[in-house]
Short mmCIF file of C-alpha atoms in Angstrom, two decimals:
data_model
loop_
_atom_site.label_atom_id
_atom_site.label_comp_id
_atom_site.label_asym_id
_atom_site.label_seq_id
_atom_site.Cartn_x
_atom_site.Cartn_y
_atom_site.Cartn_z
CA MET A 10 -81.11 32.26 70.49
CA PHE A 11 -78.85 31.84 73.78
CA PHE A 12 -80.69 29.40 76.58
CA PHE A 13 -79.44 28.74 79.45
CA ARG A 14 -79.48 24.75 80.40
CA LYS A 15 -79.36 23.07 83.65
CA PRO A 16 -76.63 20.63 83.92
CA PHE A 17 -77.69 17.47 81.92
CA ALA A 18 -80.95 18.45 82.24
CA LYS A 19 -81.69 17.93 78.69
CA LYS A 20 -79.24 15.77 76.89
CA VAL A 21 -76.21 17.73 75.81
CA PRO A 22 -75.03 16.98 72.49
CA TYR A 23 -71.59 15.66 71.75
CA TYR A 24 -69.76 17.56 68.83
CA SER A 25 -69.74 15.12 65.42
CA ILE A 26 -66.55 17.07 63.59
CA PRO A 27 -63.41 14.32 63.10
CA GLN A 28 -60.62 14.45 66.00
CA VAL A 29 -57.27 13.74 65.18
CA ASP A 30 -55.91 11.86 68.03
CA LEU A 31 -51.78 13.20 67.65
CA ALA A 32 -50.95 11.82 71.22
CA LEU A 33 -50.14 8.19 70.19
CA LYS A 34 -48.39 7.68 66.64
CA PRO A 35 -49.93 4.72 64.63
CA GLU A 36 -47.94 1.82 63.13
CA ASN A 37 -46.61 2.31 59.98
CA THR A 38 -47.06 6.35 60.21
CA PRO A 39 -45.34 7.78 57.15
CA ALA A 40 -41.96 9.39 58.18
CA GLU A 41 -42.70 12.23 57.15
CA LEU A 42 -45.95 13.28 59.38
CA GLU A 43 -43.79 11.77 62.17
CA TYR A 44 -42.99 15.13 63.86
CA LEU A 45 -47.09 15.32 64.48
CA TYR A 46 -46.82 13.03 67.21
CA GLU A 47 -43.40 14.16 69.23
CA ASN A 48 -43.69 16.09 72.01
CA VAL A 49 -40.74 18.67 72.23
CA THR A 50 -39.80 19.91 75.78
CA VAL A 51 -39.89 23.51 76.38
CA ASP A 52 -38.77 23.36 80.04
CA ASP A 53 -39.04 20.78 82.70
CA SER A 54 -36.66 22.31 85.37
CA SER A 55 -39.02 22.90 88.24
CA ALA A 56 -41.90 21.44 90.17
CA TYR A 57 -44.69 23.25 88.72
CA LEU A 58 -44.52 25.22 85.60
CA GLY A 59 -47.74 26.38 83.29
CA HIS A 60 -49.62 29.01 81.59
CA PRO A 61 -47.09 29.55 78.58
CA ASP A 62 -47.88 31.87 76.19
CA SER A 63 -45.35 32.82 72.88
CA VAL A 64 -44.11 35.54 70.33
CA LEU A 65 -42.80 35.06 66.83
CA LEU A 66 -39.98 37.15 66.36
CA ARG A 67 -38.65 38.98 63.32
CA ASN A 68 -35.62 36.87 62.70
CA GLY A 69 -37.86 33.36 62.99
CA ASN A 70 -36.91 32.63 66.63
CA VAL A 71 -40.29 31.73 68.57
CA LEU A 72 -40.17 33.33 72.12
CA THR A 73 -41.90 31.65 75.08
CA PHE A 74 -42.59 32.91 78.50
CA TYR A 75 -44.15 31.17 81.47
CA PRO A 76 -44.32 31.30 85.58
CA GLU A 77 -42.47 28.91 87.86
CA GLY A 78 -45.46 28.05 89.39
CA HIS A 79 -49.75 28.00 89.48
CA GLY A 80 -50.21 31.58 87.63
CA LYS A 81 -47.86 33.32 90.02
CA GLY A 82 -44.15 32.87 90.41
CA ARG A 83 -41.23 34.54 88.59
CA ILE A 84 -41.44 34.74 84.31
CA ILE A 85 -39.14 32.48 82.97
CA SER A 86 -37.90 32.55 78.75
CA LYS A 87 -37.08 30.19 76.61
CA ILE A 88 -36.16 30.89 72.97
CA SER A 89 -36.15 28.20 70.23
CA VAL A 90 -34.03 29.30 66.91
CA ASP A 91 -35.39 26.42 64.93
CA GLY A 92 -38.84 26.51 64.56
CA GLY A 93 -39.97 24.84 68.17
CA LYS A 94 -37.77 21.82 67.20
CA SER A 95 -35.52 22.92 70.67
CA TYR A 96 -35.36 25.15 73.36
CA THR A 97 -32.18 26.03 74.12
CA GLU A 98 -31.70 29.87 74.46
CA THR A 99 -33.34 32.26 77.60
CA ILE A 100 -32.95 36.35 77.70
CA LYS A 101 -30.13 37.83 78.84
CA ASN A 102 -30.74 40.06 81.97
CA PRO A 103 -34.08 39.90 82.00
CA PRO A 104 -35.74 42.76 84.83
CA GLU A 105 -35.85 42.01 88.30
CA SER A 106 -39.05 43.13 88.59
CA TRP A 107 -40.21 39.68 86.44
CA LYS A 108 -38.94 37.38 89.95
CA LYS A 109 -42.06 38.71 91.50
CA SER A 110 -44.55 38.23 88.87
CA LEU A 111 -48.43 37.07 90.52
CA GLU A 112 -49.80 36.58 87.16
CA THR A 113 -49.12 34.22 84.30
CA PRO A 114 -47.58 36.21 81.92
CA THR A 115 -49.05 37.22 78.11
CA VAL A 116 -47.38 38.49 75.17
CA TYR A 117 -47.68 40.65 72.15
CA ARG A 118 -46.32 42.34 69.18
CA LEU A 119 -47.83 45.37 68.28
CA GLN A 120 -47.57 47.59 65.22
CA PHE A 121 -47.57 50.78 64.65
CA THR A 122 -49.07 53.28 61.60
CA ASP A 123 -45.36 54.78 60.90
CA GLY A 124 -44.01 50.67 60.84
CA LYS A 125 -42.23 50.63 64.29
CA GLU A 126 -43.10 48.01 66.18
CA LYS A 127 -43.11 46.48 69.77
CA LEU A 128 -43.18 43.88 72.24
CA ILE A 129 -45.29 44.00 75.57
CA LEU A 130 -45.39 41.44 78.33
CA ILE A 131 -48.56 41.96 80.86
CA SER A 132 -48.61 40.40 84.15
CA GLY A 133 -51.76 40.98 86.18
CA ASN A 134 -51.66 41.33 90.13
CA PRO A 135 -54.91 39.27 91.40
CA LYS A 136 -55.50 38.24 94.80
CA TRP A 137 -53.70 35.02 95.90
CA PRO A 138 -54.18 33.23 99.26
CA ASN A 139 -51.97 34.53 101.99
CA THR A 140 -50.20 36.60 99.63
CA PRO A 141 -50.49 40.58 99.55
CA THR A 142 -50.94 42.27 96.39
CA PRO A 143 -51.22 45.76 94.47
CA GLY A 144 -53.61 45.14 92.35
CA GLY A 145 -53.73 46.52 89.12
CA TRP A 146 -51.86 44.95 86.18
CA ASN A 147 -47.54 45.19 84.94
CA CYS A 148 -46.00 45.84 81.70
CA SER A 149 -43.02 45.99 80.31
CA ILE A 150 -42.02 46.54 77.10
CA SER A 151 -39.12 46.03 74.37
CA ASP A 152 -38.36 48.06 71.94
CA ASP A 153 -35.66 45.53 70.21
CA GLU A 154 -37.32 42.11 69.56
CA GLY A 155 -36.96 40.59 73.00
CA GLU A 156 -33.41 41.31 73.48
CA THR A 157 -34.28 43.76 76.65
CA TRP A 158 -37.13 44.76 78.56
CA SER A 159 -38.21 47.75 80.86
CA GLU A 160 -39.14 46.80 84.24
CA PHE A 161 -42.45 46.56 85.36
CA LYS A 162 -44.36 49.70 85.04
CA LEU A 163 -48.06 49.55 87.30
CA PHE A 164 -51.26 50.69 86.10
CA TYR A 165 -54.41 50.77 88.55
CA ASP A 166 -53.46 49.72 91.48
CA LYS A 167 -55.31 49.39 94.97
CA ASN A 168 -53.68 53.54 95.38
CA SER A 169 -54.79 54.43 91.67
CA ASP A 170 -58.01 56.61 90.94
CA TYR A 171 -59.73 53.40 89.24
CA PRO A 172 -58.46 50.44 91.35
CA THR A 173 -58.54 46.81 89.98
CA ILE A 174 -58.03 43.47 90.80
CA PRO A 175 -57.89 41.87 87.94
CA VAL A 176 -57.58 37.86 86.49
CA VAL A 177 -55.36 37.06 83.51
CA SER A 178 -54.84 40.67 82.16
CA MET A 179 -54.61 40.73 79.13
CA ALA A 180 -56.62 37.72 78.23
CA SER A 181 -56.82 38.97 74.85
CA LEU A 182 -55.04 42.46 73.00
CA THR A 183 -57.10 43.39 69.78
CA ARG A 184 -55.67 46.46 67.16
CA LEU A 185 -58.65 48.58 66.62
CA LYS A 186 -59.60 50.67 63.60
CA GLU A 187 -60.83 54.28 62.76
CA ASN A 188 -62.88 54.84 59.74
CA GLY A 189 -62.27 51.27 58.51
CA LYS A 190 -58.08 51.93 58.79
CA PHE A 191 -55.60 50.02 61.89
CA VAL A 192 -54.60 53.00 64.10
CA ASP A 193 -52.20 52.75 67.24
CA LYS A 194 -55.18 52.15 69.94
CA TRP A 195 -55.49 48.25 71.07
CA MET A 196 -58.08 46.53 72.67
CA ALA A 197 -57.05 44.75 76.11
CA LEU A 198 -59.49 42.51 77.87
CA PHE A 199 -59.23 41.28 81.69
CA HIS A 200 -62.25 39.92 84.31
CA ASN A 201 -62.38 40.33 87.99
CA SER A 202 -62.89 37.39 90.66
CA LYS A 203 -67.04 38.02 90.37
CA PHE A 204 -66.05 37.64 86.79
CA GLU A 205 -67.10 41.27 86.16
CA ASN A 206 -65.68 41.92 82.46
CA PHE A 207 -63.64 45.10 81.93
CA MET A 208 -61.95 46.12 78.70
CA THR A 209 -59.22 48.83 78.42
CA ILE A 210 -57.19 50.81 75.51
CA LEU A 211 -53.73 51.08 75.36
CA THR A 212 -52.21 53.95 73.44
CA PHE A 213 -48.97 55.67 73.17
CA ASP A 214 -48.26 59.78 73.18
CA GLU A 215 -45.95 61.92 71.11
CA ASN A 216 -42.78 60.76 73.99
CA GLY A 217 -43.12 57.27 73.02
CA ASP A 218 -45.04 56.68 76.55
CA TYR A 219 -47.96 54.32 76.86
CA HIS A 220 -51.09 54.86 78.73
CA TRP A 221 -54.25 52.57 79.21
CA SER A 222 -57.58 54.10 79.57
CA GLU A 223 -60.07 53.58 82.34
CA PRO A 224 -60.93 49.96 82.59
CA ARG A 225 -64.54 49.67 81.61
CA LYS A 226 -67.52 47.02 82.04
CA TYR A 227 -67.57 46.52 78.77
CA LEU A 228 -70.57 43.51 79.30
CA LYS A 229 -72.43 45.48 81.69
CA LYS A 230 -74.97 45.32 79.91
CA TYR A 231 -75.27 41.26 79.57
CA ARG A 232 -74.95 41.20 83.44
CA LYS A 233 -76.94 38.11 84.26
CA TYR A 234 -75.13 35.95 81.46
CA GLU A 235 -71.47 36.90 83.32
CA LYS A 236 -72.58 35.65 86.83
CA TYR A 237 -74.62 32.31 85.55
CA ALA A 238 -71.99 31.13 83.23
CA GLY A 239 -68.85 32.61 84.99
CA ILE A 240 -67.27 34.58 81.72
CA CYS A 241 -63.60 35.00 81.95
CA GLU A 242 -60.62 34.79 79.66
CA VAL A 243 -62.30 35.93 76.84
CA GLU A 244 -60.52 35.91 73.55
CA ALA A 245 -61.13 38.45 70.65
CA VAL A 246 -60.79 37.29 66.95
CA ARG A 247 -61.13 39.79 64.16
CA SER A 248 -62.62 38.70 61.24
CA ASP A 249 -61.18 38.20 57.73
CA LYS A 250 -57.93 36.80 58.65
CA GLY A 251 -57.60 39.68 61.20
CA GLU A 252 -57.81 42.36 58.61
CA GLY A 253 -61.95 42.74 58.56
CA ASP A 254 -64.70 44.57 60.29
CA GLU A 255 -65.97 42.54 62.77
CA ILE A 256 -64.80 41.29 66.16
CA CYS A 257 -66.14 38.09 67.57
CA LEU A 258 -65.18 37.14 71.27
CA ILE A 259 -64.96 33.49 72.46
CA ALA A 260 -65.67 33.49 76.32
CA ARG A 261 -64.48 30.69 79.07
CA CYS A 262 -67.57 29.26 81.18
CA ASN A 263 -66.19 28.92 84.18
CA LYS A 264 -69.31 27.57 85.96
CA LYS A 265 -70.10 25.21 83.52
CA ARG A 266 -73.36 25.42 83.20
CA CYS A 267 -73.13 25.97 79.63
CA THR A 268 -70.90 26.27 76.49
CA SER A 269 -68.30 28.42 75.71
CA LEU A 270 -70.39 32.00 74.89
CA LEU A 271 -69.99 33.76 71.18
CA MET A 272 -70.48 37.59 70.99
CA PHE A 273 -69.75 39.88 68.03
CA SER A 274 -69.17 43.72 67.44
CA ASN A 275 -68.74 45.51 64.28
CA ASP A 276 -68.02 49.14 65.79
CA GLU A 277 -64.43 47.86 67.30
CA GLY A 278 -65.95 47.20 70.76
CA LYS A 279 -68.05 49.96 71.31
CA THR A 280 -70.97 47.25 72.16
CA TRP A 281 -71.63 43.49 71.73
CA SER A 282 -74.33 41.43 70.08
CA GLU A 283 -76.19 39.03 73.19
CA PRO A 284 -74.03 36.06 73.74
CA VAL A 285 -74.99 33.21 72.41
CA GLU A 286 -73.49 29.17 73.00
CA ALA A 287 -70.74 28.56 70.95
CA PRO A 288 -71.41 24.60 69.15
CA VAL A 289 -69.56 21.90 71.50
CA SER A 290 -66.93 21.21 69.33
CA LEU A 291 -65.65 25.06 70.78
CA ASN A 292 -66.49 24.37 74.07
CA GLY A 293 -63.22 25.11 76.58
CA GLU A 294 -61.71 27.59 78.45
CA ARG A 295 -58.73 29.84 77.52
CA HIS A 296 -59.15 29.92 73.97
CA LYS A 297 -56.52 30.87 71.68
CA ALA A 298 -57.03 31.51 68.25
CA ASP A 299 -54.60 32.10 65.07
CA TYR A 300 -55.07 32.39 61.61
CA THR A 301 -53.24 30.24 59.01
CA PRO A 302 -51.89 31.46 55.46
CA ASP A 303 -55.03 29.71 53.85
CA GLY A 304 -57.24 31.48 56.40
CA ARG A 305 -58.69 28.95 58.46
CA LEU A 306 -58.75 29.70 62.35
CA PHE A 307 -56.51 27.20 65.14
CA ILE A 308 -57.74 27.57 68.41
CA THR A 309 -56.37 26.04 71.11
CA PHE A 310 -57.88 25.27 74.43
CA ARG A 311 -58.87 23.71 77.23
CA SER A 312 -61.19 20.91 76.65
CA ILE A 313 -64.63 20.36 78.42
CA GLU A 314 -66.87 18.08 78.05
CA ARG A 315 -70.53 18.22 79.33
CA ASN A 316 -71.91 15.35 77.43
CA LYS A 317 -73.20 12.98 79.94
CA GLU A 318 -73.13 9.82 77.97
CA ALA A 319 -69.49 10.55 77.07
CA TYR A 320 -68.56 11.32 80.58
CA ASP A 321 -69.89 8.16 81.97
CA LYS A 322 -68.39 6.00 78.81
CA ASN A 323 -65.20 7.46 80.41
CA ASN A 324 -65.84 6.76 84.01
CA VAL A 325 -64.03 10.21 84.70
CA GLU A 326 -62.76 11.15 88.86
CA PRO A 327 -64.36 12.58 90.55
CA VAL A 328 -67.84 10.81 89.39
CA LYS A 329 -70.15 13.66 91.03
CA ARG A 330 -68.28 16.15 88.79
CA ASN A 331 -70.72 17.18 85.53
CA TRP A 332 -68.13 17.32 83.46
CA TYR A 333 -64.90 16.31 82.02
CA SER A 334 -61.91 17.34 79.34
CA GLU A 335 -59.92 15.65 76.70
CA GLY A 336 -57.41 17.79 77.67
CA TRP A 337 -55.01 19.86 75.32
CA VAL A 338 -57.04 20.14 72.09
CA ALA A 339 -57.52 22.62 69.14
CA TRP A 340 -60.22 23.45 66.86
CA VAL A 341 -60.19 24.19 63.10
CA GLY A 342 -62.45 25.54 61.34
CA THR A 343 -63.44 29.42 59.79
CA TYR A 344 -64.36 32.42 60.60
CA ASP A 345 -67.58 32.31 58.56
CA ASP A 346 -68.69 28.96 61.56
CA LEU A 347 -68.16 31.07 64.46
CA LYS A 348 -69.97 33.49 62.79
CA ASN A 349 -72.74 31.05 61.70
CA GLY A 350 -72.74 28.49 64.59
CA LYS A 351 -70.91 25.68 62.51
CA GLU A 352 -68.92 23.09 64.18
CA GLY A 353 -66.12 23.72 61.86
CA GLN A 354 -64.18 21.29 60.17
CA TYR A 355 -62.39 18.90 63.13
CA ARG A 356 -60.67 18.92 66.08
CA ILE A 357 -57.16 17.90 66.97
CA LYS A 358 -56.15 15.89 70.44
CA ILE A 359 -52.48 18.08 70.32
CA ALA A 360 -50.94 15.82 73.16
CA HIS A 361 -52.13 13.88 76.36
CA THR A 362 -51.99 15.07 79.93
CA TYR A 363 -52.17 12.01 82.22
CA LEU A 364 -55.21 11.45 85.02
CA ASN A 365 -54.48 9.37 87.74
CA ASN A 366 -54.14 5.49 87.24
CA GLN A 367 -54.07 5.89 83.41
CA ASP A 368 -50.38 4.17 81.52
CA SER A 369 -51.74 5.17 78.49
CA PRO A 370 -53.02 8.10 76.12
CA ALA A 371 -57.06 7.93 76.40
CA LEU A 372 -59.93 10.37 75.46
CA ALA A 373 -60.26 11.31 78.76
CA ALA A 374 -57.33 13.30 79.91
CA ASN A 375 -55.77 15.74 82.92
CA GLY A 376 -57.51 19.42 82.61
CA ASP A 377 -54.69 21.36 83.81
CA THR A 378 -53.37 22.17 80.81
CA GLY A 379 -54.00 24.57 77.89
CA TYR A 380 -53.43 28.38 78.04
CA CYS A 381 -51.20 28.02 75.11
CA GLY A 382 -48.59 30.20 73.31
CA ASN A 383 -49.35 29.87 69.53
CA VAL A 384 -47.47 31.39 66.56
CA VAL A 385 -47.36 30.44 62.87
CA LEU A 386 -44.42 30.35 60.82
CA PRO A 387 -44.16 31.45 57.56
CA ASP A 388 -44.83 28.01 55.91
CA GLY A 389 -47.75 27.50 57.73
CA THR A 390 -47.05 25.57 61.00
CA VAL A 391 -48.24 26.04 64.14
CA VAL A 392 -45.71 25.71 67.06
CA THR A 393 -47.83 25.45 69.57
CA SER A 394 -46.94 25.15 73.70
CA SER A 395 -48.83 24.04 76.59
CA TYR A 396 -47.97 22.65 79.84
CA GLY A 397 -49.83 19.45 81.64
CA ILE A 398 -48.57 16.13 83.36
CA PHE A 399 -47.10 14.23 79.88
CA SER A 400 -46.00 11.15 81.37
CA PRO A 401 -48.02 8.61 84.27
CA GLU A 402 -44.43 8.90 85.55
CA GLU A 403 -45.38 12.84 86.42
CA MET A 404 -48.00 11.66 88.54
CA LYS A 405 -46.14 10.74 91.18
CA GLU A 406 -43.03 13.00 91.35
CA GLY A 407 -44.85 16.32 92.76
CA THR A 408 -43.02 18.16 95.17
CA GLN A 409 -44.16 21.31 95.74
CA LYS A 410 -47.03 22.33 97.91
CA THR A 411 -49.72 24.72 96.92
CA ASP A 412 -50.88 27.74 98.55
CA LYS A 413 -54.03 25.09 99.88
CA GLY A 414 -51.59 23.30 101.30
CA LYS A 415 -51.99 20.11 98.92
CA GLN A 416 -49.10 18.80 97.24
CA SER A 417 -49.49 19.64 93.20
CA ARG A 418 -48.15 17.12 90.75
CA ARG A 419 -44.94 17.79 88.48
CA THR A 420 -45.98 19.41 85.54
CA TYR A 421 -43.64 20.94 82.66
CA ILE A 422 -44.18 22.44 79.26
CA VAL A 423 -44.00 21.01 75.97
CA SER A 424 -44.16 22.17 72.39
CA LYS A 425 -45.66 20.69 69.02
CA ARG A 426 -45.13 21.99 65.48
CA ILE A 427 -48.50 21.14 63.41
CA ASN A 428 -49.17 21.73 59.90
CA LEU A 429 -52.75 21.76 58.67
CA LYS A 430 -51.80 19.86 55.40
CA ASP A 431 -50.30 17.31 57.28
CA VAL A 432 -53.57 16.31 59.60
CA ASP A 433 -55.77 17.44 57.09
CA THR A 434 -54.38 14.15 55.09
CA LEU A 435 -54.86 11.66 58.57
CA VAL A 436 -58.57 13.11 58.63
CA GLU A 437 -58.98 11.85 55.33
CA LYS A 438 -58.11 8.75 56.26
CA LEU A 439 -60.80 9.04 59.56
#
């Protein structure tokens, strides 16, 4: 049964599953496991780079997108041709419209019933201070595995019949079923600044033109939860390695009054179960979930820890805040764990993002990270990318001013390769 906790009115539990720390390599680490501790720089060419998303191409390359700025800023691409070991190429002649992107881009692969495939890149138009917005969201399509892309096409802007001002569109995109079989329809989720959450369905007509259905408030029945928790950036996970008939939603709770929320649907998103709190081991923001070949889930997110005792022990700044972050984290478990409220198998601290006055990795980390691009290679290796301040020196290198006039610190994009079979070996030694 879900219940709202007032912050620290009752003791919020700490997770009890193991956490593997890949931020600092121990002495005598076996050579075959050293790669787990290596950060690969994707891009460090600008004062603030953030919020990546990635897609695995059919030729095995990893294509990653991210904005030059915090959310808004021109869309940049990098390509790894060696499974995430280096990033040396970019998309040639990207669309001119990408230069004026107002939102962190998201990218997805679309697989059709006739065997054809497309890639879709989506960038919303939220409201930023001192920046005009048309509203709605923009889309680019690639029919040739990311070689070329269409210019942005705008949907549901301020002048449309159903104007929207979306935030993080689309936080998730899930292929739908009819009569138990996959069809050429995709459920997409986004929210607005009022923490109202919307669903829209992507379809293609016989001419190949694509359309989005009129957005609807799919959590209208649970509006009290949306408002209290600040539900947003919802990830969707289909059961049975992505082939099952149930969909689980994992919601960020932006107001930090409760743990991340879970909801379930057995009718392809038409209705959803009442939200319940996820285990604290999964509490965080901007969850991105992928199955590995052995059926386990690898879910990355920005860690949010609300345990008062651990918070005080780590002396996290500012001291009046009722939460702290362990930074870029992954949760490893099964869909059954999600369904039954279990803590999962273990967590992974992927890399350390530095707070002020930190000279070395520690439990508490800078929360300006997460929003990961994840792909799973055929051998089960996960290539995960995120942004952050990955060395103490970067704390002093900020040069870019934000919309609020404050000076931002230098963040950049790094990638890490993780095979869970190797992490299992580390867990056994804990």
